JSON list of C-alpha atoms in Angstrom, two decimals:
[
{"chain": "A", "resi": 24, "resn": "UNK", "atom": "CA", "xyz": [0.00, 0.00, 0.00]},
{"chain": "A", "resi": 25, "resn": "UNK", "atom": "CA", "xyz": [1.31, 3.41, -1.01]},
{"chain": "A", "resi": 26, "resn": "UNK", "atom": "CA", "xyz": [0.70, 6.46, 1.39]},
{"chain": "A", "resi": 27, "resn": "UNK", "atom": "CA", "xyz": [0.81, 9.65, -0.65]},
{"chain": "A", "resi": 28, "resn": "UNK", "atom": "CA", "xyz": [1.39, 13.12, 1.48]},
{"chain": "A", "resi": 29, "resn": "UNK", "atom": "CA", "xyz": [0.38, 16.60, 0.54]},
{"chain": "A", "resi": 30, "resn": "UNK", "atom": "CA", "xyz": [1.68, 19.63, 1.92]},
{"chain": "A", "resi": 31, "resn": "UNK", "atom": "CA", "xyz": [1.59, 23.35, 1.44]},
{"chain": "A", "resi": 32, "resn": "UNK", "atom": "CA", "xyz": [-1.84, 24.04, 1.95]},
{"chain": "A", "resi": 33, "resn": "UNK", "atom": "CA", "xyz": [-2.91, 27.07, 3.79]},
{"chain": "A", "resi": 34, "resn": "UNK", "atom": "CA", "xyz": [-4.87, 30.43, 4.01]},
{"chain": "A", "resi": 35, "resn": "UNK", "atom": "CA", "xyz": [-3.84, 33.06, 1.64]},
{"chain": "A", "resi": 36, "resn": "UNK", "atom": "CA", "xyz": [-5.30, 36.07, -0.01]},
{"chain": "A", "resi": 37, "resn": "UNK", "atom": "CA", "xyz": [-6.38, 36.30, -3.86]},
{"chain": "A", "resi": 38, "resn": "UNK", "atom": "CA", "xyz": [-3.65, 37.35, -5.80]},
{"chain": "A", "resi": 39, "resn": "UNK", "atom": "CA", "xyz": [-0.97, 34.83, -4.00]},
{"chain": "A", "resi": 40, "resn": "UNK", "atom": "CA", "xyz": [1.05, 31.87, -4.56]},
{"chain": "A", "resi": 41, "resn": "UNK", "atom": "CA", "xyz": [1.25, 28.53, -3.08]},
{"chain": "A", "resi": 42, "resn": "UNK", "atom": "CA", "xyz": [3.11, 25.28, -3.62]},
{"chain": "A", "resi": 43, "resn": "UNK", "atom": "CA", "xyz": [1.79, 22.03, -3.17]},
{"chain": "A", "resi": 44, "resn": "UNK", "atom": "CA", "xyz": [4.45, 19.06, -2.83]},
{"chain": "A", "resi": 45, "resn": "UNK", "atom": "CA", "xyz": [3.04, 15.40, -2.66]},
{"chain": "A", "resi": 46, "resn": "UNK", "atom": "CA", "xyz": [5.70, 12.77, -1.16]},
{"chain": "A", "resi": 47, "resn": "UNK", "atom": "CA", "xyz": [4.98, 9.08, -1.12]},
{"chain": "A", "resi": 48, "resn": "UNK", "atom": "CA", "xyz": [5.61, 6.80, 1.66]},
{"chain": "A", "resi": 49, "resn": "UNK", "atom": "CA", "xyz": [7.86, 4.54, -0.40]},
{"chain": "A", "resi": 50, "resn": "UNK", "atom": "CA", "xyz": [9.36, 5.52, -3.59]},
{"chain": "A", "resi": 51, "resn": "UNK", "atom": "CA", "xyz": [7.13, 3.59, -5.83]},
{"chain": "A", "resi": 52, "resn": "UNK", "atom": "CA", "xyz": [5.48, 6.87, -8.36]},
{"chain": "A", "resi": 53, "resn": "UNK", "atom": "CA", "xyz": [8.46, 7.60, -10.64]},
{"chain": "A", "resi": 54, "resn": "UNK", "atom": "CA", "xyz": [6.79, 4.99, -13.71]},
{"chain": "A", "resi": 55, "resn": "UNK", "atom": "CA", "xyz": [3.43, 6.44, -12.70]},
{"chain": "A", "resi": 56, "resn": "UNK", "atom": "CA", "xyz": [1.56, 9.09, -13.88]},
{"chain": "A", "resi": 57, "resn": "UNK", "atom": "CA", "xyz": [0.41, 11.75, -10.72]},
{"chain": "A", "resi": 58, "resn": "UNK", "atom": "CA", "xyz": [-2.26, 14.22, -10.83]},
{"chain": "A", "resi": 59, "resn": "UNK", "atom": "CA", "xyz": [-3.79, 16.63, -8.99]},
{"chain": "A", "resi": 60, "resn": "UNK", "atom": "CA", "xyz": [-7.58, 17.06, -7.96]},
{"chain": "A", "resi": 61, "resn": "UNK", "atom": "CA", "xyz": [-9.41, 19.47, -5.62]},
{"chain": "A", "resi": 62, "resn": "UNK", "atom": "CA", "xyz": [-12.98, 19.20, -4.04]},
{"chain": "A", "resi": 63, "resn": "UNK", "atom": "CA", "xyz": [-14.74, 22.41, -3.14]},
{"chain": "A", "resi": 64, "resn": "UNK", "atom": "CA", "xyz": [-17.87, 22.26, -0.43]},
{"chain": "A", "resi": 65, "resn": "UNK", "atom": "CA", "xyz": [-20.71, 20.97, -2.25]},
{"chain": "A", "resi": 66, "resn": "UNK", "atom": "CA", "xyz": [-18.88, 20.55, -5.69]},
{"chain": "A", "resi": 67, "resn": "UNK", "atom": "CA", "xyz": [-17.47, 17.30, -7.11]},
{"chain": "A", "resi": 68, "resn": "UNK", "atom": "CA", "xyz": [-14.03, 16.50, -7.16]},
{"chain": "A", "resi": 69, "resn": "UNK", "atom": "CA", "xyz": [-12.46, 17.42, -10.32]},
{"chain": "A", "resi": 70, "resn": "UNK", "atom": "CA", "xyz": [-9.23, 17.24, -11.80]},
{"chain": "A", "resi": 71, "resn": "UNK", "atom": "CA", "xyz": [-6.53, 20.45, -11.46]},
{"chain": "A", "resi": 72, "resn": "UNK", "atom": "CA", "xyz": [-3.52, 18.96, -13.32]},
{"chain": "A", "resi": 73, "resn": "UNK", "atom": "CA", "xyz": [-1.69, 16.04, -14.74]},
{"chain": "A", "resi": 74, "resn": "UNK", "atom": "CA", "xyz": [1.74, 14.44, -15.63]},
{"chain": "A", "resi": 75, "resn": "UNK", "atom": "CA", "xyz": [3.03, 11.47, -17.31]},
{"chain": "A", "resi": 76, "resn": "UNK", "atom": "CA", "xyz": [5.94, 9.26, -15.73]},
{"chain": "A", "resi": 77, "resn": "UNK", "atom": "CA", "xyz": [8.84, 11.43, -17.14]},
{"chain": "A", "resi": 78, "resn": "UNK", "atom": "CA", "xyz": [7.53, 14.41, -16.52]},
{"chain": "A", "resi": 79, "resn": "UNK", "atom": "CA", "xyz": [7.36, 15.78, -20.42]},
{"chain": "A", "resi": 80, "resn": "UNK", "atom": "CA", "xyz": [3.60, 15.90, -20.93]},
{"chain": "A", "resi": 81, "resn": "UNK", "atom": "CA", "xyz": [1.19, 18.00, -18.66]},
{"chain": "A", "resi": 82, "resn": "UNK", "atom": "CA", "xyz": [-2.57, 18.89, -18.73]},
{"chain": "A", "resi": 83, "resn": "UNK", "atom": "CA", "xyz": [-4.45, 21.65, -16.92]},
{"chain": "A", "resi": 84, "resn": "UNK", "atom": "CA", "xyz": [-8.17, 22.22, -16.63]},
{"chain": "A", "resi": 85, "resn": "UNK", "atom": "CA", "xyz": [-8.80, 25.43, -18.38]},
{"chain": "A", "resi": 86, "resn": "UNK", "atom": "CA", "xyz": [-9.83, 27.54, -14.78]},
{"chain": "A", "resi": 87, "resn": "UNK", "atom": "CA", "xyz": [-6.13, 26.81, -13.99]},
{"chain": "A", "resi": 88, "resn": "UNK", "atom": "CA", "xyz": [-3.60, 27.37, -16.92]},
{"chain": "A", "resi": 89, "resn": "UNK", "atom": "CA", "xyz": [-1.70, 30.16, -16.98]},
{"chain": "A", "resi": 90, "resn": "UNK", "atom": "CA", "xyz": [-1.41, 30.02, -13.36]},
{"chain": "A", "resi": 91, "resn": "UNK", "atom": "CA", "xyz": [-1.01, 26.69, -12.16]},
{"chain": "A", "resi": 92, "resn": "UNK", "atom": "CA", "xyz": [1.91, 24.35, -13.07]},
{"chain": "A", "resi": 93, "resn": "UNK", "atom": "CA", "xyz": [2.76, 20.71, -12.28]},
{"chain": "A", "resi": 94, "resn": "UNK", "atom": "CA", "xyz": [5.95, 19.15, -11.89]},
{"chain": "A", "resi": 95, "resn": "UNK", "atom": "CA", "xyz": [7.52, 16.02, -10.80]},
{"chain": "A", "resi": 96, "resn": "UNK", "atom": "CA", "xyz": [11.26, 15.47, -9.04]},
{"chain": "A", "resi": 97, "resn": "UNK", "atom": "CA", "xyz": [12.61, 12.15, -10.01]},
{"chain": "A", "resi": 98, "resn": "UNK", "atom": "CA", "xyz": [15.20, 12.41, -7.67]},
{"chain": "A", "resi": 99, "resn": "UNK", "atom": "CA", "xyz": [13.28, 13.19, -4.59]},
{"chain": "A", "resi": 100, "resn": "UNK", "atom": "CA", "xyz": [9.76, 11.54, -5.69]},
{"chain": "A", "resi": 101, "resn": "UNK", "atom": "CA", "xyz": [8.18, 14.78, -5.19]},
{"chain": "A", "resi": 102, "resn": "UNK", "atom": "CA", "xyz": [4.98, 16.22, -7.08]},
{"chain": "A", "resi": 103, "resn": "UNK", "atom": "CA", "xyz": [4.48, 19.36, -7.14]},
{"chain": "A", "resi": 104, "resn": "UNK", "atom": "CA", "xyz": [1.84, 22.12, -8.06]},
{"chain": "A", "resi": 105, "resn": "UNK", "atom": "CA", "xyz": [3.02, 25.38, -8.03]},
{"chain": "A", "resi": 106, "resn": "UNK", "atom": "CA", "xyz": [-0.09, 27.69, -7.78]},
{"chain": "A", "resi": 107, "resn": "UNK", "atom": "CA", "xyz": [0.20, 31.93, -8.87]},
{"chain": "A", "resi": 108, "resn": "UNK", "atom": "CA", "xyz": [-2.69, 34.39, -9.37]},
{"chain": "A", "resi": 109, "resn": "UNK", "atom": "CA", "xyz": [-4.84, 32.29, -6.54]},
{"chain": "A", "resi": 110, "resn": "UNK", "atom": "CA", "xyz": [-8.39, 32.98, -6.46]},
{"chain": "A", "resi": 111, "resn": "UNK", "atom": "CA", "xyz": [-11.63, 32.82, -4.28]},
{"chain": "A", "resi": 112, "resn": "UNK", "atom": "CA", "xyz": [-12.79, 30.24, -6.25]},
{"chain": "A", "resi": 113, "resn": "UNK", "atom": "CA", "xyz": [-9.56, 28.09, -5.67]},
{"chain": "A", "resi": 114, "resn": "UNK", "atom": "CA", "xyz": [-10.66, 27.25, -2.55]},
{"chain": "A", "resi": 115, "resn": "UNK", "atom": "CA", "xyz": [-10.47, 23.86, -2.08]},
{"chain": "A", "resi": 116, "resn": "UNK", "atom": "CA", "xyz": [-9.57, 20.18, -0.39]},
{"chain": "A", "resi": 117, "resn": "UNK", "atom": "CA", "xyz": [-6.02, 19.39, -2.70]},
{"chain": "A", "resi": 118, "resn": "UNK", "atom": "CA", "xyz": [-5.19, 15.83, -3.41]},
{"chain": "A", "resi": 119, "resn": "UNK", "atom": "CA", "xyz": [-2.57, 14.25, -5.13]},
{"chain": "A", "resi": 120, "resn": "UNK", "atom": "CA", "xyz": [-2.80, 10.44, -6.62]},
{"chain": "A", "resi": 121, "resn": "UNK", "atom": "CA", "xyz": [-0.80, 8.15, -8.40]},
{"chain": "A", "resi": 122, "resn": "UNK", "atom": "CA", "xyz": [-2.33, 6.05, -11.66]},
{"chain": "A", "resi": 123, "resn": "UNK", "atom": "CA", "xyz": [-1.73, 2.87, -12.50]},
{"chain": "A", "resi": 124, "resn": "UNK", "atom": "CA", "xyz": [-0.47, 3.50, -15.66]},
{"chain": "A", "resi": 125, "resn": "UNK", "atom": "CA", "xyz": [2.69, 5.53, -17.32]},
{"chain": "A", "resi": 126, "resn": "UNK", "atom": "CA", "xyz": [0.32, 7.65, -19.72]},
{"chain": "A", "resi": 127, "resn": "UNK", "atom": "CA", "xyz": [-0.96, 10.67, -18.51]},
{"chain": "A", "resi": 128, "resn": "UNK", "atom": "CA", "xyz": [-4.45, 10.69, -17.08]},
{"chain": "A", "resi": 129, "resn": "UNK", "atom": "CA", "xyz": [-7.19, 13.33, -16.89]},
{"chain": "A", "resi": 130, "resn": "UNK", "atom": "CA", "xyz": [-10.03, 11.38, -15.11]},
{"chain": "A", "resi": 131, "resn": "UNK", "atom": "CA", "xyz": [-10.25, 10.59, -11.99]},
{"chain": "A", "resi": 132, "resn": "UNK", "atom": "CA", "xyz": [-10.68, 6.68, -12.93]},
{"chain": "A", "resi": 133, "resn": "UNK", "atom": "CA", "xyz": [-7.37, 4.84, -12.71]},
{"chain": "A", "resi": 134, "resn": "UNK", "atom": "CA", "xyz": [-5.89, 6.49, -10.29]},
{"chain": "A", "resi": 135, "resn": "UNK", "atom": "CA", "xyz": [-5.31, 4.31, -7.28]},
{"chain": "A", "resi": 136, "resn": "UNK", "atom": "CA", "xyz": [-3.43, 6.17, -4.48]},
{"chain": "A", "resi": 137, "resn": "UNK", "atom": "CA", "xyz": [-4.65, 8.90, -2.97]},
{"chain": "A", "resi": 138, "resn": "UNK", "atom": "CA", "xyz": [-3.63, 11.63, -0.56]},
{"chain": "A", "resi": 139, "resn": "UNK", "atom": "CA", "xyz": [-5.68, 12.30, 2.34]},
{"chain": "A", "resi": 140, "resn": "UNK", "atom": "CA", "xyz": [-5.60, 16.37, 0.99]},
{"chain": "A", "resi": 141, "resn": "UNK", "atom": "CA", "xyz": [-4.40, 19.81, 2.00]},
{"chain": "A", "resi": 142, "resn": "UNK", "atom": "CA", "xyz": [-6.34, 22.38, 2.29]},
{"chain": "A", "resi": 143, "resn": "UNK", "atom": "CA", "xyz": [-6.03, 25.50, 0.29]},
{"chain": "A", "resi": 144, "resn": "UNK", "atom": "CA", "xyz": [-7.90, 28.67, 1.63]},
{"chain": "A", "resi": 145, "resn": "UNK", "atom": "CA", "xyz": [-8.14, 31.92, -0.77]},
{"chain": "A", "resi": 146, "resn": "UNK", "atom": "CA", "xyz": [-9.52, 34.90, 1.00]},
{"chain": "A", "resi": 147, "resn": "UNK", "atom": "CA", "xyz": [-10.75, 37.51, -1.65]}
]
């Protein structure tokens, strides 16, 4: 069983920046596609971002590019999601997860691991 740990989260005011990091309890994500996903109060999870094993392709959901970038540290088995221009409607429960698969993935279906989620707080 993987354990996958987010950090960053916190209370910030629109206009800000934040970085998420997501650290697995054993280093068992470098073949695996990660993404990110966020669930507002009352809205359904949904996907932020998303990278392939290596690292060279990415996807954003269209409310976050421009501002939002994922990356990956093979060497330290860190995700990251490095988050400018933050919003009110931002506001959210972060989570990373791993997929099963190399491939990049931009549902929530295959992805197996998940974080237990950060919370990210944008005060307008």
């Amino acid at each position: 069983q993987v354990q996958l740990v987010e950090s960053g989260g916190g209370l910030v005011q629109a206009g800000d920046s934040l970085r998420l990091s997501c650290a697995p309890s054993r280093r068992t994500f470098d073949n695996y596609a990660m993404g990110w996903f966020r669930q507002a109060p009352g809205k359904e999870r949904e996907i932020v971002a998303a990278i392939n094993w290596i690292g060279s392709h990415t996807h954003y959901a269209d409310s976050v590019k421009g501002r939002f970038t994922i990356s990956r540290d093979m060497s330290t088995s860190t995700l990251y999601l490095q988050m400018h221009s933050l919003k009110s409607e931002d506001t959210a429960v972060y989570y990373c997860a791993q997929a099963l698969q190399g491939g990049i993935l931009t549902s929530s279906d295959g992805y197996r691991y998940w974080g237990q989620g950060t919370q990210v707080t944008v005060s307008s």
